[in-house]
Amino acid sequence: MVRVNDNFQKLPGSYLFSTIAKKVNEYQQANPEKGLIRLGIGDVTQPLAPAIIEALHKAVDEMADAKTFHGYAPDLGYEFLRNAIAKNDYADRGCDITADEIFVSDGAKCDSSNIQELFSADCKIAVCDPVYPVYVDSNVMAGRTGTYDQTTEMWSDIVYMPCTMENGFVPEFPKETPDLIYLCLPNNPTGTTVTKSQLQEWVDYANQSGAVIIYDGAYEAYITEKDVAHSIYECEGAKTCAMEIKSFSKNAGFTGVRLGYTVVPKELKRQDVSLHSMWARRHGTKFNGAPYIIQRAGEAVYSEAGKAQLKEQVAYYMKNASVIKTGLLEAGYTVFGGVNAPYIWLKTPKNMTSWEFFDYLLENANVVGTPGSGFGPSGEGYFRLTAFGSYENTVAALERIKKL
């Protein structure tokens, strides 16, 4: 008899953003005259930069000629892209990461969920709370999280690191030593981050305890403060304890194009086994490579024109973040984030639960956001708004919220 993976049955409800989409669609169908403004999902709205479009067109033309046609991509990704990443994202920042330690993929979401396959099912994971749901859900599917308590909304075998207003949304070292530590900095959903010296402490902790840090740096392009690391490899000793996941979705608008990469240093070993070699084996077996056309577009991100154009695009979204943060503060809300990340994290008013505030905002302001509880139990009582909308819609949304 065929048996299914029972771990899937342990997952409570649907994926967070699927639930939101269902609720919003139901409301829109019942109220077709209402003009909704969506500041929920972290999806970009500005078109691809001209330098990227030019690279895409050129690559498409190459695929139309037998002399320049490309089939399967190399396992790790094309050298032209990996070399560009190694130089711009690492060497230029003083980080000793080589091109053959970079694995090109179709996005950070896939990598952040697949990376756990390298580790045994009895490994103990630690996550910031609140946190990007994929880290937890992918480990649930792998059978690593124990049982779920509906009352506390916590898993028995996960080490939670609460990030709340009381500790400045900065995770503290867990009392129980984990094997795997997920860090997303700047953080999704809170929009907050840590200083370089604080990040160095995490690297030292991992090296001393033997833990491995899975570092999600998807939002590093939005960092504005000087004392915040753009890569964990800016910290001494990170190459022996950390793997880093990056995305082209937020810095270059590739949410609908799909491109990302993961760095696994050759020095990173556990049980005298190279995690670099393991990830290379997994990558080569289960992934056929991001398309040549898309990787050429990724290369254009690092061109002089691409850098300048994307700097303007990031500034556009951060202007939206400033509008949201300023507007909410003026309306009397308690607000965080919006300085080093395109997310605003606010405390729900009048002791509303995060889902109550979701419904209140949807029905009374016709604005869509994201309930904090969807990111973990410590997210209850908070709410996330994204700065990835258009400037006009962002301004309009804040005007509506101020009138509540």
Coordinates of C-alpha atoms in Angstrom, one line a residue:
M1 CA 0.0 0.0 0.0
V2 CA 1.3 3.4 -0.9
R3 CA 2.0 5.6 2.1
V4 CA 2.1 9.4 2.0
N5 CA 4.6 11.6 3.8
D6 CA 2.7 12.1 7.1
N7 CA 4.8 15.1 7.9
F8 CA 2.8 17.1 5.4
Q9 CA -0.4 16.4 7.4
K10 CA 1.2 18.1 10.4
L11 CA 1.3 21.5 8.7
P12 CA -1.4 23.7 10.2
G13 CA -3.5 25.2 7.4
S14 CA -2.3 26.6 4.2
Y15 CA 0.9 28.6 3.5
L16 CA 0.4 32.1 5.0
F17 CA 0.2 34.0 1.7
S18 CA -2.1 31.5 0.2
T19 CA -4.5 32.1 3.1
I20 CA -4.3 35.8 2.6
A21 CA -4.9 35.6 -1.1
K22 CA -8.0 33.5 -0.5
K23 CA -9.4 35.9 2.1
V24 CA -8.7 38.9 -0.2
N25 CA -10.3 37.3 -3.2
E26 CA -13.4 36.4 -1.3
Y27 CA -13.7 40.0 -0.1
Q28 CA -13.1 41.4 -3.5
Q29 CA -15.8 39.2 -5.1
A30 CA -18.3 40.2 -2.4
N31 CA -17.3 43.9 -2.8
P32 CA -16.3 44.4 -6.5
E33 CA -16.7 48.2 -6.2
K34 CA -14.0 48.5 -3.6
G35 CA -10.5 49.5 -4.8
L36 CA -8.0 47.4 -2.8
I37 CA -4.5 48.5 -2.2
R38 CA -2.2 45.6 -1.6
L39 CA 0.7 46.1 0.8
G40 CA 0.8 42.5 1.9
I41 CA 3.0 40.2 -0.1
G42 CA 6.6 41.3 -0.7
D43 CA 6.3 41.4 -4.5
V44 CA 8.0 44.2 -6.5
T45 CA 5.9 46.4 -8.8
Q46 CA 8.5 48.4 -10.8
P47 CA 9.5 47.1 -14.2
L48 CA 12.9 45.5 -14.8
A49 CA 15.7 48.0 -15.3
P50 CA 16.7 49.0 -18.8
A51 CA 20.1 47.3 -18.6
I52 CA 18.5 44.0 -17.6
I53 CA 15.9 44.3 -20.4
E54 CA 18.7 44.9 -22.9
A55 CA 20.6 41.8 -21.6
L56 CA 17.5 39.7 -21.9
H57 CA 16.8 40.8 -25.5
K58 CA 20.4 40.1 -26.5
A59 CA 20.3 36.6 -24.8
V60 CA 17.0 35.8 -26.5
D61 CA 18.6 36.6 -29.9
E62 CA 21.5 34.4 -29.1
M63 CA 19.1 31.5 -28.5
A64 CA 17.7 32.0 -32.0
D65 CA 21.1 31.2 -33.6
A66 CA 22.7 27.8 -33.6
K67 CA 26.1 29.2 -33.1
T68 CA 25.2 31.0 -29.9
F69 CA 22.4 28.7 -28.6
H70 CA 22.7 27.3 -25.1
G71 CA 21.2 24.2 -23.6
Y72 CA 21.7 22.9 -20.1
A73 CA 23.5 25.3 -17.8
P74 CA 26.6 24.2 -15.8
D75 CA 25.7 22.7 -12.4
L76 CA 27.0 25.7 -10.4
G77 CA 25.9 28.3 -12.9
Y78 CA 27.7 30.0 -15.8
E79 CA 31.1 31.3 -15.0
F80 CA 30.3 34.8 -16.2
L81 CA 27.6 35.2 -13.5
R82 CA 29.5 33.5 -10.7
N83 CA 32.6 35.6 -11.4
A84 CA 30.4 38.8 -11.3
I85 CA 28.9 37.7 -8.0
A86 CA 32.2 36.8 -6.5
K87 CA 33.7 40.2 -7.4
N88 CA 30.9 42.5 -6.7
D89 CA 29.1 40.9 -3.7
Y90 CA 32.2 39.5 -2.0
A91 CA 35.7 40.6 -3.2
D92 CA 34.7 44.3 -3.3
R93 CA 33.5 44.0 0.3
G94 CA 36.6 42.3 1.5
C95 CA 35.2 38.8 1.6
D96 CA 37.2 35.8 0.5
I97 CA 34.6 33.9 -1.5
T98 CA 35.6 32.3 -4.8
A99 CA 33.3 31.7 -7.8
D100 CA 33.3 27.9 -7.3
E101 CA 31.8 28.4 -3.9
I102 CA 28.7 30.1 -5.5
F103 CA 25.8 27.9 -6.6
V104 CA 23.3 29.7 -8.9
S105 CA 19.7 28.8 -8.5
D106 CA 16.2 29.9 -9.4
G107 CA 15.6 31.8 -6.2
A108 CA 16.3 32.1 -2.4
K109 CA 13.0 30.5 -1.4
C110 CA 13.9 27.2 -3.1
D111 CA 17.4 27.2 -1.6
S112 CA 16.3 28.2 1.9
S113 CA 13.8 25.3 1.9
N114 CA 16.1 22.7 0.2
I115 CA 19.3 23.4 2.2
Q116 CA 18.0 21.4 5.2
E117 CA 18.3 18.2 3.1
L118 CA 22.0 18.2 3.9
F119 CA 21.3 17.5 7.5
S120 CA 20.0 14.5 9.5
A121 CA 16.4 14.4 10.6
D122 CA 17.4 14.6 14.3
C123 CA 19.2 17.9 13.9
K124 CA 17.7 20.6 16.2
I125 CA 16.9 23.9 14.4
A126 CA 16.7 27.4 15.9
V127 CA 14.6 30.1 14.2
C128 CA 14.0 33.8 15.0
D129 CA 10.4 34.3 16.0
P130 CA 8.7 35.9 14.0
V131 CA 10.3 34.4 10.9
Y132 CA 9.9 33.8 7.2
P133 CA 7.5 30.7 7.2
V134 CA 9.5 28.7 4.7
Y135 CA 12.2 27.8 7.2
V136 CA 9.8 26.2 9.6
D137 CA 7.5 24.6 7.1
S138 CA 10.3 22.9 5.1
N139 CA 11.6 21.4 8.3
V140 CA 8.1 20.2 9.2
M141 CA 7.9 18.4 5.9
A142 CA 11.3 16.8 6.6
G143 CA 10.1 15.5 10.0
R144 CA 12.5 17.5 12.1
T145 CA 10.1 19.6 14.2
G146 CA 8.2 17.3 16.4
T147 CA 4.6 17.9 17.3
Y148 CA 2.5 21.1 16.9
D149 CA 0.8 22.7 19.9
Q150 CA -2.3 24.6 18.6
T151 CA -2.5 26.6 21.9
T152 CA 1.0 28.0 21.8
E153 CA 1.4 27.7 18.0
M154 CA 4.8 26.2 18.6
W155 CA 6.6 23.0 17.5
S156 CA 8.1 20.8 20.3
D157 CA 11.4 20.2 18.6
I158 CA 12.1 23.8 17.4
V159 CA 14.3 26.2 19.4
Y160 CA 12.5 29.6 19.2
M161 CA 14.4 32.8 19.6
P162 CA 11.8 35.5 20.3
C163 CA 12.4 38.8 18.6
T164 CA 10.1 41.3 20.2
M165 CA 9.8 45.0 21.1
E166 CA 11.3 44.3 24.5
N167 CA 14.6 43.0 23.0
G168 CA 14.7 45.3 20.0
F169 CA 13.8 42.5 17.7
V170 CA 17.3 41.1 18.1
P171 CA 17.5 37.4 18.7
E172 CA 19.3 36.2 21.9
F173 CA 21.5 33.1 22.1
P174 CA 19.2 30.1 22.9
K175 CA 19.5 28.3 26.2
E176 CA 19.4 25.0 24.3
T177 CA 22.2 24.7 21.8
P178 CA 20.8 24.0 18.3
D179 CA 22.5 22.3 15.3
L180 CA 21.1 24.7 12.6
I181 CA 20.5 28.4 13.1
Y182 CA 18.4 30.3 10.6
L183 CA 19.1 34.0 10.5
C184 CA 17.4 36.4 8.1
L185 CA 19.0 39.8 8.2
P186 CA 17.7 42.4 7.5
N187 CA 14.8 40.6 8.9
N188 CA 11.6 39.5 7.2
P189 CA 9.1 40.4 8.6
T190 CA 10.3 42.9 11.2
G191 CA 12.5 45.0 8.9
T192 CA 15.1 45.2 11.7
T193 CA 18.7 44.0 11.7
V194 CA 21.9 43.7 13.9
T195 CA 25.2 45.4 13.9
K196 CA 28.4 43.8 12.6
S197 CA 29.6 43.2 16.1
Q198 CA 26.4 41.5 17.0
L199 CA 26.6 39.3 13.9
Q200 CA 30.2 38.5 14.8
E201 CA 29.0 37.2 18.1
W202 CA 26.7 34.8 16.3
V203 CA 29.5 33.5 14.1
D204 CA 31.7 33.0 17.2
Y205 CA 28.8 31.2 19.0
A206 CA 28.3 28.8 16.0
N207 CA 32.0 28.0 15.7
Q208 CA 32.3 27.3 19.4
S209 CA 29.1 25.2 19.5
G210 CA 29.6 23.4 16.2
A211 CA 26.3 24.8 14.9
V212 CA 25.7 25.8 11.2
I213 CA 24.2 29.2 10.4
I214 CA 21.9 29.3 7.4
Y215 CA 22.0 33.0 6.6
D216 CA 19.3 34.6 4.4
G217 CA 20.6 37.9 3.0
A218 CA 17.8 38.5 0.5
Y219 CA 17.3 42.2 1.6
E220 CA 20.9 43.3 1.9
A221 CA 20.5 45.8 -1.0
Y222 CA 18.2 47.9 1.3
I223 CA 20.8 48.4 4.1
T224 CA 21.4 52.1 4.7
E225 CA 23.3 52.1 8.0
K226 CA 27.1 51.7 7.8
D227 CA 27.4 49.4 10.8
V228 CA 25.3 46.6 9.3
A229 CA 27.0 43.8 7.3
H230 CA 25.9 43.1 3.7
S231 CA 27.3 39.5 4.0
I232 CA 28.0 37.2 7.0
Y233 CA 31.4 36.6 5.4
E234 CA 32.4 40.1 6.6
C235 CA 32.7 38.4 10.0
E236 CA 35.9 36.6 10.9
G237 CA 35.4 32.8 11.0
A238 CA 32.1 32.7 9.1
K239 CA 33.5 30.4 6.4
T240 CA 33.7 27.6 8.8
C241 CA 30.2 27.9 10.2
A242 CA 27.9 29.6 7.7
M243 CA 26.2 29.2 4.3
E244 CA 24.6 32.3 2.8
I245 CA 21.5 32.6 0.6
K246 CA 21.0 35.6 -1.7
S247 CA 18.2 36.6 -4.1
F248 CA 17.9 38.8 -7.2
S249 CA 14.1 39.2 -6.5
K250 CA 14.2 42.2 -4.2
N251 CA 17.4 44.0 -5.3
A252 CA 16.7 43.7 -9.1
G253 CA 13.0 42.9 -9.3
F254 CA 13.4 39.3 -10.4
T255 CA 10.3 38.0 -8.5
G256 CA 8.8 37.0 -11.8
V257 CA 12.1 36.1 -13.5
R258 CA 13.6 33.9 -10.8
L259 CA 17.3 33.9 -9.9
G260 CA 19.3 33.5 -6.7
Y261 CA 22.4 31.8 -5.4
T262 CA 23.8 30.1 -2.3
V263 CA 27.4 30.3 -1.0
V264 CA 28.8 27.2 0.6
P265 CA 32.5 27.7 1.5
K266 CA 34.9 24.8 1.0
E267 CA 36.1 25.2 4.6
L268 CA 32.6 24.4 6.0
K269 CA 32.6 20.8 7.2
R270 CA 30.8 18.8 9.8
Q271 CA 31.8 15.2 10.8
D272 CA 34.8 15.8 8.5
V273 CA 32.4 15.9 5.6
S274 CA 32.4 18.9 3.1
L275 CA 29.0 20.6 3.0
H276 CA 30.2 22.2 -0.2
S277 CA 30.6 18.8 -1.8
M278 CA 27.2 17.7 -0.5
W279 CA 25.4 20.8 -1.8
A280 CA 27.2 20.3 -5.2
R281 CA 25.9 16.7 -5.3
R282 CA 22.4 17.7 -4.4
H283 CA 22.4 20.7 -6.8
G284 CA 23.6 18.6 -9.7
T285 CA 21.2 15.8 -9.0
K286 CA 18.0 17.8 -8.4
F287 CA 18.4 21.0 -10.4
N288 CA 19.0 21.6 -14.1
G289 CA 20.2 25.2 -13.8
A290 CA 18.7 28.6 -14.2
P291 CA 18.1 29.5 -17.8
Y292 CA 21.0 31.1 -19.8
I293 CA 18.7 34.0 -20.6
I294 CA 18.1 34.7 -17.0
Q295 CA 21.7 34.3 -15.9
R296 CA 22.7 36.9 -18.6
A297 CA 20.1 39.2 -17.0
G298 CA 21.7 38.5 -13.7
E299 CA 25.1 39.5 -15.0
A300 CA 23.6 42.8 -16.1
V301 CA 22.8 43.6 -12.5
Y302 CA 26.5 44.1 -11.9
S303 CA 27.1 46.3 -14.9
E304 CA 27.8 50.0 -14.3
A305 CA 24.4 50.9 -15.9
G306 CA 22.7 48.1 -13.9
K307 CA 24.1 49.2 -10.6
A308 CA 23.0 52.8 -11.2
Q309 CA 19.5 51.9 -12.3
L310 CA 18.9 49.5 -9.4
K311 CA 20.2 52.0 -6.9
E312 CA 17.4 54.3 -8.1
Q313 CA 14.9 51.4 -7.8
V314 CA 15.9 50.5 -4.3
A315 CA 15.6 54.2 -3.4
Y316 CA 12.1 54.3 -4.8
Y317 CA 11.0 51.5 -2.6
M318 CA 12.7 52.9 0.5
K319 CA 10.9 56.2 -0.2
N320 CA 7.7 54.2 0.1
A321 CA 9.0 52.8 3.3
S322 CA 9.6 56.2 4.7
V323 CA 6.1 57.3 3.6
I324 CA 4.5 54.3 5.4
K325 CA 6.6 54.7 8.6
T326 CA 6.1 58.5 8.8
G327 CA 2.4 58.2 8.1
L328 CA 1.9 55.5 10.7
L329 CA 3.8 57.4 13.4
E330 CA 1.7 60.5 12.6
A331 CA -1.4 58.3 13.1
G332 CA -0.2 57.2 16.5
Y333 CA 1.0 53.7 15.7
T334 CA 4.1 52.1 17.2
V335 CA 6.3 51.3 14.3
F336 CA 9.6 49.5 13.5
G337 CA 11.7 48.7 10.4
G338 CA 11.7 50.7 7.2
V339 CA 15.4 51.8 7.6
N340 CA 17.4 48.8 6.4
A341 CA 14.6 46.9 4.8
P342 CA 11.4 47.5 2.7
Y343 CA 9.2 46.3 5.5
I344 CA 7.3 48.2 8.2
W345 CA 6.5 46.2 11.3
L346 CA 3.8 47.8 13.5
K347 CA 2.0 47.0 16.7
T348 CA -1.7 46.4 16.3
P349 CA -3.9 49.0 17.9
K350 CA -6.4 48.5 20.7
N351 CA -5.1 45.1 21.6
M352 CA -6.4 43.6 18.3
T353 CA -5.0 40.3 17.3
S354 CA -3.0 40.4 14.0
W355 CA -5.8 38.7 12.1
E356 CA -8.5 41.0 13.6
F357 CA -6.4 44.0 12.4
F358 CA -6.1 42.3 9.0
D359 CA -9.9 42.2 8.7
Y360 CA -10.3 45.7 10.1
L361 CA -7.8 47.2 7.6
L362 CA -9.3 45.3 4.7
E363 CA -12.9 46.2 5.5
N364 CA -12.5 49.8 6.6
A365 CA -9.5 51.0 4.6
N366 CA -9.5 48.4 1.8
V367 CA -5.8 47.9 2.4
V368 CA -4.2 44.5 2.5
G369 CA -1.3 43.7 4.9
T370 CA 0.1 40.6 6.5
P371 CA -0.8 39.4 10.0
G372 CA 2.2 39.1 12.3
S373 CA 1.0 35.8 13.8
G374 CA 1.6 34.2 10.3
F375 CA 5.3 34.5 10.9
G376 CA 5.3 32.8 14.3
P377 CA 3.8 33.1 17.8
S378 CA 5.9 36.1 18.7
G379 CA 4.4 37.9 15.7
E380 CA 1.0 38.0 17.4
G381 CA 0.0 41.6 18.1
Y382 CA 2.0 42.9 15.2
F383 CA 1.4 43.5 11.5
R384 CA 3.6 43.9 8.4
L385 CA 3.2 46.3 5.5
T386 CA 5.4 46.2 2.4
A387 CA 7.0 49.1 0.6
F388 CA 7.0 47.3 -2.7
G389 CA 3.8 48.9 -4.0
S390 CA 3.8 51.9 -6.3
Y391 CA 4.4 55.3 -4.7
E392 CA 0.9 56.5 -5.6
N393 CA -0.8 53.5 -4.0
T394 CA 1.5 53.8 -1.0
V395 CA 0.5 57.4 -0.4
A396 CA -3.2 56.6 -0.9
A397 CA -3.0 53.6 1.5
L398 CA -1.6 55.8 4.2
E399 CA -4.2 58.4 3.7
R400 CA -6.9 55.8 4.1
I401 CA -5.3 54.4 7.3
K402 CA -5.0 57.8 8.8
K403 CA -8.7 58.3 8.5
L404 CA -9.6 55.2 10.5

